[in-house]
PDB file of N, CA and C in Angstrom:
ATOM      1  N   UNK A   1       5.433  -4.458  47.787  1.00 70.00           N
ATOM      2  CA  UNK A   1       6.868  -4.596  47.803  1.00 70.00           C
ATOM      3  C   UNK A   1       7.323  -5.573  46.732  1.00 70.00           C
ATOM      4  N   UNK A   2       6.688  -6.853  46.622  1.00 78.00           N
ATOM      5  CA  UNK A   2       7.031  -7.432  45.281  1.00 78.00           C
ATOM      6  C   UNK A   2       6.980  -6.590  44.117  1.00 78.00           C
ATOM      7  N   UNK A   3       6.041  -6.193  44.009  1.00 78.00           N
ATOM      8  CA  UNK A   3       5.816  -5.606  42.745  1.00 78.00           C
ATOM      9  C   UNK A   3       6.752  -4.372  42.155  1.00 78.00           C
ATOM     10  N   UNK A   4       7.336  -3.747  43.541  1.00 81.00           N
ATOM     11  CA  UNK A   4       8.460  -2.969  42.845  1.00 81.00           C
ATOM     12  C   UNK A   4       9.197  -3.820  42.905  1.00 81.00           C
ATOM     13  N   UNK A   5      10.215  -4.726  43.544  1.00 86.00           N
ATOM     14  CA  UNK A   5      11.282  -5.702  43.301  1.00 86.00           C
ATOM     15  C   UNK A   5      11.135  -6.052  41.705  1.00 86.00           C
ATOM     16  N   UNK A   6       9.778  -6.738  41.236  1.00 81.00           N
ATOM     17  CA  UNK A   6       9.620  -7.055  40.154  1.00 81.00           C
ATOM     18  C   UNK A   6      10.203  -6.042  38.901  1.00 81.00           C
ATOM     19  N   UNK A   7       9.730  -5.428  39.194  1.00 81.00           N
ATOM     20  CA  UNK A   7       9.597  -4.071  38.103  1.00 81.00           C
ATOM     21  C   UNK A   7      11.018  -3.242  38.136  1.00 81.00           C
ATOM     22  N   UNK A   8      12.064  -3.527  39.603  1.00 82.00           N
ATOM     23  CA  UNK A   8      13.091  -3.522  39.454  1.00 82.00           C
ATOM     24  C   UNK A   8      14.359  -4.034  38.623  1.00 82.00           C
ATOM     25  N   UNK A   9      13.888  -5.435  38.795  1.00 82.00           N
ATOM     26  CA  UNK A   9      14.311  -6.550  38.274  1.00 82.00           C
ATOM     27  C   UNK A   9      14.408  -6.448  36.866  1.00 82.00           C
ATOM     28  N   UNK A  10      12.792  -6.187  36.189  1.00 77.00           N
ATOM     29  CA  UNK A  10      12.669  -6.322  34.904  1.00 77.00           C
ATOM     30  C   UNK A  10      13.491  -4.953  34.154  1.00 77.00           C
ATOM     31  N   UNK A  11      13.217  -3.811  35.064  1.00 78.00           N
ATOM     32  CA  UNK A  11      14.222  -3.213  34.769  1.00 78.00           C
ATOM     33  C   UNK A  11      15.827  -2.792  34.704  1.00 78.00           C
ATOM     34  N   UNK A  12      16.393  -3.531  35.484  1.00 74.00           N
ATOM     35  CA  UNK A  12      18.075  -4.036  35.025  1.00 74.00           C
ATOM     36  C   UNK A  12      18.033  -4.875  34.249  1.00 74.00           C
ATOM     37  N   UNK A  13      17.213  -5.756  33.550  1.00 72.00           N
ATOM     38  CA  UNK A  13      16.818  -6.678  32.653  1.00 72.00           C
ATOM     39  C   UNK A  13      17.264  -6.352  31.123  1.00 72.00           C
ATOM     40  N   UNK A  14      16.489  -5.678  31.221  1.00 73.00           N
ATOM     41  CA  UNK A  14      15.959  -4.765  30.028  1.00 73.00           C
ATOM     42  C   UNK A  14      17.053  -3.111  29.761  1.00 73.00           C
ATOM     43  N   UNK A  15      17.581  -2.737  31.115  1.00 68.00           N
ATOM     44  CA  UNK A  15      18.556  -2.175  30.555  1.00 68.00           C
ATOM     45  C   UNK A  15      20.030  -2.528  30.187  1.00 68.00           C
ATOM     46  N   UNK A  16      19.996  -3.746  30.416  1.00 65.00           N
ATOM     47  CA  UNK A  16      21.341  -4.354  30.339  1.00 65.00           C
ATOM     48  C   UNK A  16      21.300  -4.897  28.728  1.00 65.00           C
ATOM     49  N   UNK A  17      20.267  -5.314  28.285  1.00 61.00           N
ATOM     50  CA  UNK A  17      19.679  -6.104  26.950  1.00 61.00           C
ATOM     51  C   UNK A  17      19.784  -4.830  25.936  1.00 61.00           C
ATOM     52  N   UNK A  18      19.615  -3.352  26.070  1.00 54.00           N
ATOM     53  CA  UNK A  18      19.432  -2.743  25.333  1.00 54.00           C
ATOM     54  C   UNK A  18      20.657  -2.627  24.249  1.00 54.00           C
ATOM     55  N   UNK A  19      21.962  -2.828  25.024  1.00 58.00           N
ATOM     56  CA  UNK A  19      22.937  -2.495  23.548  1.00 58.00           C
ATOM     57  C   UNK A  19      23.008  -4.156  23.007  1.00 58.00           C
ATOM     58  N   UNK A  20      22.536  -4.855  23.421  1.00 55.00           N
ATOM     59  CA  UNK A  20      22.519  -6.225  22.447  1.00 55.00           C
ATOM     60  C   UNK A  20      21.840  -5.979  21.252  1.00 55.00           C
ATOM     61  N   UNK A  21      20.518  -5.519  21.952  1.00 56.00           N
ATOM     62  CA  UNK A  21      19.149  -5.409  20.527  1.00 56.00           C
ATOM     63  C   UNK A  21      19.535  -4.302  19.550  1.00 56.00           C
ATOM     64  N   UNK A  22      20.803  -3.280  20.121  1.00 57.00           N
ATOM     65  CA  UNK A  22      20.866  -2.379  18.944  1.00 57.00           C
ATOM     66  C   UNK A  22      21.874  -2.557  17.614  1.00 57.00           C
ATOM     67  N   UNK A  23      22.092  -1.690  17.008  1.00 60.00           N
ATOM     68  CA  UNK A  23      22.233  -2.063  15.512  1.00 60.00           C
ATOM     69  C   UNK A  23      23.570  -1.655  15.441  1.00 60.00           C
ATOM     70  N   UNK A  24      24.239  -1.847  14.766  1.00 62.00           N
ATOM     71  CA  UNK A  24      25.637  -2.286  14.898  1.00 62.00           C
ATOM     72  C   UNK A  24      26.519  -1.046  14.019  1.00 62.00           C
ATOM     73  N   UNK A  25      25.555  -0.916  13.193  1.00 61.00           N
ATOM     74  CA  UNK A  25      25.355   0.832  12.191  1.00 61.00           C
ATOM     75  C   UNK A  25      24.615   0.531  11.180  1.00 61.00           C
ATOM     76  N   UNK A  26      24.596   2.177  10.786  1.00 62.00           N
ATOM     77  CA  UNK A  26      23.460   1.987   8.895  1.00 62.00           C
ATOM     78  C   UNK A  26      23.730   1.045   8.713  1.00 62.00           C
ATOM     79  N   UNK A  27      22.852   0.460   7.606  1.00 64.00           N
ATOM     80  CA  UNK A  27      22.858  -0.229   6.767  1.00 64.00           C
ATOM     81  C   UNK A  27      23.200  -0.083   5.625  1.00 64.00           C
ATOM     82  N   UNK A  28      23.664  -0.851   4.792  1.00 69.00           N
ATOM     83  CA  UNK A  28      24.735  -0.282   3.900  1.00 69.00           C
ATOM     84  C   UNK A  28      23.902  -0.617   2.322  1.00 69.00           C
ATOM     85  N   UNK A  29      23.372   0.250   1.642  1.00 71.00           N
ATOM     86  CA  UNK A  29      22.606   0.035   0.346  1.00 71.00           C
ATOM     87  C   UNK A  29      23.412   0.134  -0.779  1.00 71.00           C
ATOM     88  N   UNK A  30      24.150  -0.648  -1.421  1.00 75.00           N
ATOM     89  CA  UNK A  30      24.457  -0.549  -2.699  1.00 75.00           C
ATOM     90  C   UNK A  30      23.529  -0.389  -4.287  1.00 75.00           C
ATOM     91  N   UNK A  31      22.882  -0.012  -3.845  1.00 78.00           N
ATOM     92  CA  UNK A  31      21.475   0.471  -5.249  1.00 78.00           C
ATOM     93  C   UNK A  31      22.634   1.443  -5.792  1.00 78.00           C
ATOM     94  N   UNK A  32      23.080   1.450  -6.969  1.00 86.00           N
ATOM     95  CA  UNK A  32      23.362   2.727  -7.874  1.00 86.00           C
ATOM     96  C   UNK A  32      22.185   3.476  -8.462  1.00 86.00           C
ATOM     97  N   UNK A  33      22.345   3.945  -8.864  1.00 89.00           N
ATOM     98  CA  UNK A  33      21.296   4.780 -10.027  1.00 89.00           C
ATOM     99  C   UNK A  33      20.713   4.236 -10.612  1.00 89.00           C
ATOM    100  N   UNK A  34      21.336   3.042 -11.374  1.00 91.00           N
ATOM    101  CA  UNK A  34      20.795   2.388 -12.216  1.00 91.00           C
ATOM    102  C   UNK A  34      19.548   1.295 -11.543  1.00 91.00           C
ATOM    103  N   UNK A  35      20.083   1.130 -10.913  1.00 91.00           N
ATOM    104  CA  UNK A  35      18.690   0.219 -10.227  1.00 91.00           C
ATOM    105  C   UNK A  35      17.491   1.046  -9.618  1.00 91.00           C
ATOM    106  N   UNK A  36      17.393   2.358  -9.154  1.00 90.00           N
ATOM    107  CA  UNK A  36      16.442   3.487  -8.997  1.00 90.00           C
ATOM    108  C   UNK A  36      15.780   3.877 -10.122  1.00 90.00           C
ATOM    109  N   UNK A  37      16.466   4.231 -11.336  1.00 94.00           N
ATOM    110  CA  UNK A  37      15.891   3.683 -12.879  1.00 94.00           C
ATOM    111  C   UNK A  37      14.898   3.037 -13.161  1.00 94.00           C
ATOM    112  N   UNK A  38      15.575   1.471 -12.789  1.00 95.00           N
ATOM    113  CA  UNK A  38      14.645   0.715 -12.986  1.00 95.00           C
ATOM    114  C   UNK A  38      13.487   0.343 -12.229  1.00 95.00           C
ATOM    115  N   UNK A  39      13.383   1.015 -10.794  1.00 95.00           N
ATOM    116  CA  UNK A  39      12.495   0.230 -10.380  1.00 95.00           C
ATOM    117  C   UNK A  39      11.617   1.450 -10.113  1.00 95.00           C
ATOM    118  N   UNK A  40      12.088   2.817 -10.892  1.00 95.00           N
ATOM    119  CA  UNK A  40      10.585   4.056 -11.156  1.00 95.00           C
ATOM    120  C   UNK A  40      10.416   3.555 -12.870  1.00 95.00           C
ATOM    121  N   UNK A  41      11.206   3.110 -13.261  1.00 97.00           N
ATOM    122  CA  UNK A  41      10.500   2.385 -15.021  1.00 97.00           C
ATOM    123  C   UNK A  41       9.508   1.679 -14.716  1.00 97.00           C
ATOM    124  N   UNK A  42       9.779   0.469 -13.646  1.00 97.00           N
ATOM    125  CA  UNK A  42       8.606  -0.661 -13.075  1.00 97.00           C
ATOM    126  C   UNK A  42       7.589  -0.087 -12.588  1.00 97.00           C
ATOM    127  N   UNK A  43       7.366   1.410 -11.803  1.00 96.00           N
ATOM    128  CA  UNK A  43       6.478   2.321 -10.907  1.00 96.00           C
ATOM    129  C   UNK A  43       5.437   2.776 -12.207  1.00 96.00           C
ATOM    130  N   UNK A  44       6.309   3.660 -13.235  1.00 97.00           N
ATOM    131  CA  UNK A  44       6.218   4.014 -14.648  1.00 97.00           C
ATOM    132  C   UNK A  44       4.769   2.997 -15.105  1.00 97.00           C
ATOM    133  N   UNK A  45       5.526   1.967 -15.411  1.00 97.00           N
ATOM    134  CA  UNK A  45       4.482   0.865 -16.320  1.00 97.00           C
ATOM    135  C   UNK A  45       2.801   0.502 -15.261  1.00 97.00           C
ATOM    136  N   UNK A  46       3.223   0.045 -13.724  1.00 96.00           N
ATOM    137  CA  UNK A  46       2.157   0.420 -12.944  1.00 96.00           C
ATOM    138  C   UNK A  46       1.204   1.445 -13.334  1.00 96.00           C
ATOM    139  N   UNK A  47       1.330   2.282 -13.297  1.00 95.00           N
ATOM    140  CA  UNK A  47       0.608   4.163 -13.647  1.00 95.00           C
ATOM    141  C   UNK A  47       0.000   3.482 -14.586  1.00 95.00           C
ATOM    142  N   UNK A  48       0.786   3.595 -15.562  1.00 95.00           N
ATOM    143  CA  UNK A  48       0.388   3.538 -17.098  1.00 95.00           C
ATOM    144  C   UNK A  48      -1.045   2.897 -17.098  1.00 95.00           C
ATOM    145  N   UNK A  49      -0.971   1.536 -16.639  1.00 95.00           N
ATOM    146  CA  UNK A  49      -1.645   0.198 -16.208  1.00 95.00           C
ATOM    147  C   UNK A  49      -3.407   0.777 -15.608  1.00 95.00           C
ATOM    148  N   UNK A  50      -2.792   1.731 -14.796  1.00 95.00           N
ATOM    149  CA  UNK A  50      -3.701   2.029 -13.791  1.00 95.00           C
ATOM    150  C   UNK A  50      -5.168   3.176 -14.229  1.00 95.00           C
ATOM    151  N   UNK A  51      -4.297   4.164 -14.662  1.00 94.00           N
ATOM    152  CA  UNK A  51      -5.110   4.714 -15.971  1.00 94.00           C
ATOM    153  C   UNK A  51      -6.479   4.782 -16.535  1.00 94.00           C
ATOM    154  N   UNK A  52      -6.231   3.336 -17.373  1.00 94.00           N
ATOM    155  CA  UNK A  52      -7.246   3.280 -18.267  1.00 94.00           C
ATOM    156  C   UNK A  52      -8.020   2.141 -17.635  1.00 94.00           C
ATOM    157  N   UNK A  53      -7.604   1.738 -16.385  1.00 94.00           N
ATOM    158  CA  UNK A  53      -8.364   0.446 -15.552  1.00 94.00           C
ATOM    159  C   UNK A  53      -9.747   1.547 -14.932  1.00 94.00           C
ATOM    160  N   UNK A  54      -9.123   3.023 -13.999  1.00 95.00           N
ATOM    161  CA  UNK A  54      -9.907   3.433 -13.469  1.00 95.00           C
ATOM    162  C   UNK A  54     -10.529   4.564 -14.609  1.00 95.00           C
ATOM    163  N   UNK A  55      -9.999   4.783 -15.772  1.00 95.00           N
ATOM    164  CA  UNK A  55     -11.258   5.571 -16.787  1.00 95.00           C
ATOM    165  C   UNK A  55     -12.205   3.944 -17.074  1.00 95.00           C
ATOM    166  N   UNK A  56     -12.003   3.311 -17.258  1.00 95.00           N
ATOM    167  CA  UNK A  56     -13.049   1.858 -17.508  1.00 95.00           C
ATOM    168  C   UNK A  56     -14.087   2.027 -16.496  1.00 95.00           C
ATOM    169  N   UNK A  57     -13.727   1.774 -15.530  1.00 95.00           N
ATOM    170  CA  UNK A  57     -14.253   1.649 -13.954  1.00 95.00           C
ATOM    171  C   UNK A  57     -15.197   2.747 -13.759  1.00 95.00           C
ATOM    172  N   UNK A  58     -14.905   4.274 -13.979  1.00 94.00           N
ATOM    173  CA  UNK A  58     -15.989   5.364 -14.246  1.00 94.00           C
ATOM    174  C   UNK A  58     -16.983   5.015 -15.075  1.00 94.00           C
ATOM    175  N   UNK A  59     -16.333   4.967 -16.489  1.00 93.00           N
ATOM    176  CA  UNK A  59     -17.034   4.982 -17.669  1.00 93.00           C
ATOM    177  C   UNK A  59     -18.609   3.620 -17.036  1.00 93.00           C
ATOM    178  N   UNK A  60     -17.923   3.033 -16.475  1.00 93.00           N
ATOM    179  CA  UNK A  60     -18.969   1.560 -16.171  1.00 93.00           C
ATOM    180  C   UNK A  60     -20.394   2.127 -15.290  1.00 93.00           C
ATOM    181  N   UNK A  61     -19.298   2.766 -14.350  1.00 91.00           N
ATOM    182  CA  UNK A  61     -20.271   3.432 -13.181  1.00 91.00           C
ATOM    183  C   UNK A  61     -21.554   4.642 -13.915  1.00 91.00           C
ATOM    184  N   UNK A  62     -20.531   5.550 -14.577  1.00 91.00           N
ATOM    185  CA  UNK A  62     -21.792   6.094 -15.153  1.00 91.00           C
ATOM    186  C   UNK A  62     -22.889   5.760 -16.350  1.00 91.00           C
ATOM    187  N   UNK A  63     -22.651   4.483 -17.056  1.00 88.00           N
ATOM    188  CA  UNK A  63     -23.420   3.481 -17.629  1.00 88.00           C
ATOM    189  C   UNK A  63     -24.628   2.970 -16.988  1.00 88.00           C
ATOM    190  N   UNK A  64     -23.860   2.676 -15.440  1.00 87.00           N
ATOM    191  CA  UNK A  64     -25.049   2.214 -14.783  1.00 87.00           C
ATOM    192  C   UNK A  64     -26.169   2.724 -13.978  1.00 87.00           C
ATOM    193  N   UNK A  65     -25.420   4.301 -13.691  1.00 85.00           N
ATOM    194  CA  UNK A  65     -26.161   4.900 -13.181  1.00 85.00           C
ATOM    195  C   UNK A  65     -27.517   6.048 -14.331  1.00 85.00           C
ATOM    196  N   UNK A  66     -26.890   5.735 -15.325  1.00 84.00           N
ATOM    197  CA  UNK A  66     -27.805   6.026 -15.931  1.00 84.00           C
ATOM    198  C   UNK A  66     -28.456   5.159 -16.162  1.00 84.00           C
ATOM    199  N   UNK A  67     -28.717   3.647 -16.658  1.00 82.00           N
ATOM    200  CA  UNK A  67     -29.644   3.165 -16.693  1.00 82.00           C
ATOM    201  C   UNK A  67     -30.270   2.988 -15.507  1.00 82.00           C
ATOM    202  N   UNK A  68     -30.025   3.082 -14.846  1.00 81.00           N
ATOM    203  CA  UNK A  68     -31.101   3.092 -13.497  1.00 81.00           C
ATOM    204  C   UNK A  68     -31.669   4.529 -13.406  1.00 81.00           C
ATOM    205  N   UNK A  69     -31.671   5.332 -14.037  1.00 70.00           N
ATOM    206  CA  UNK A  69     -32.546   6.453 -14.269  1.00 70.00           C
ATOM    207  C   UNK A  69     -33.882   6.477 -14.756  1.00 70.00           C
ATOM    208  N   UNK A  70     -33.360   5.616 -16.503  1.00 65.00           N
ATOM    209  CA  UNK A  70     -34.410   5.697 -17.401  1.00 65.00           C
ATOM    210  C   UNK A  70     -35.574   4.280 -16.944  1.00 65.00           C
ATOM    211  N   UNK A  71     -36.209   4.860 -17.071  1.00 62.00           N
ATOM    212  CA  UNK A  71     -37.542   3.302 -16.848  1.00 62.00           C
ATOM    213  C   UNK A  71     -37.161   3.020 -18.367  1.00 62.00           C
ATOM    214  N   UNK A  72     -37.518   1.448 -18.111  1.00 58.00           N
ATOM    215  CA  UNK A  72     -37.761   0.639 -19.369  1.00 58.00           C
ATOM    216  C   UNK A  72     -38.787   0.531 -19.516  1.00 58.00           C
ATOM    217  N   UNK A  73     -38.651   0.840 -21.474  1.00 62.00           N
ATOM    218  CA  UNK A  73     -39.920   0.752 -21.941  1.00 62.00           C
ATOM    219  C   UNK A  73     -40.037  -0.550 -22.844  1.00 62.00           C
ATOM    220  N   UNK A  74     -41.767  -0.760 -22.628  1.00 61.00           N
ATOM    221  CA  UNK A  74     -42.233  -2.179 -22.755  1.00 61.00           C
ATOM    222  C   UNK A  74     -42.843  -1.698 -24.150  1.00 61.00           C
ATOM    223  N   UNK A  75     -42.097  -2.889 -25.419  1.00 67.00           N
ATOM    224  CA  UNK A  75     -42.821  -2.352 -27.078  1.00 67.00           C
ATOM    225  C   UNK A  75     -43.819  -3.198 -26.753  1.00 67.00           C
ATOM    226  N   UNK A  76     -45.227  -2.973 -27.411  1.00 67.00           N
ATOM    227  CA  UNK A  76     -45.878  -4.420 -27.662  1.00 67.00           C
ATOM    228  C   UNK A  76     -46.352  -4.172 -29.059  1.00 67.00           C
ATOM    229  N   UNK A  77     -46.748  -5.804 -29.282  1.00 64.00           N
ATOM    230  CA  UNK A  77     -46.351  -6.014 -30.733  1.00 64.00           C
ATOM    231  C   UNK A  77     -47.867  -5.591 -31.651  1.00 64.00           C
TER     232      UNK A  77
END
């Protein structure tokens, strides 16, 4: 019997709280165009960036995996 009282309770609680916690309306974004522009120009230069980091990053990998193929050879003199 407590435990529904409780759970009663918490529930007029919580439905009374619900239009407090809600939002009052949209939110209102003033971004024009011009600032969407700029911040896929900023996305733009990222990419660009990104590129030649992960052709490096291959190029490395298959460097190494080939030398771990070949045995090294020992000159003697």
């Amino acid at each position: 019997m407590r435990a529904r009282t409780a759970a009663s309770t918490l529930a007029l609680v919580m439905g009374s709280v619900t239009s407090a916690l809600a939002a009052s309306g949209a939110r209102e974004d003033n971004s024009g165009v011009f600032v969407w522009i700029f911040i896929g120009f900023c996305a733009l230069i990222i990419v660009a960036q990104m590129v030649p980091a992960v052709l490096t990053m291959l190029g490395m990998a298959k460097g190494v995996k080939e030398s771990f193929g070949e045995k090294a050879e020992v000159k003697s003199r």
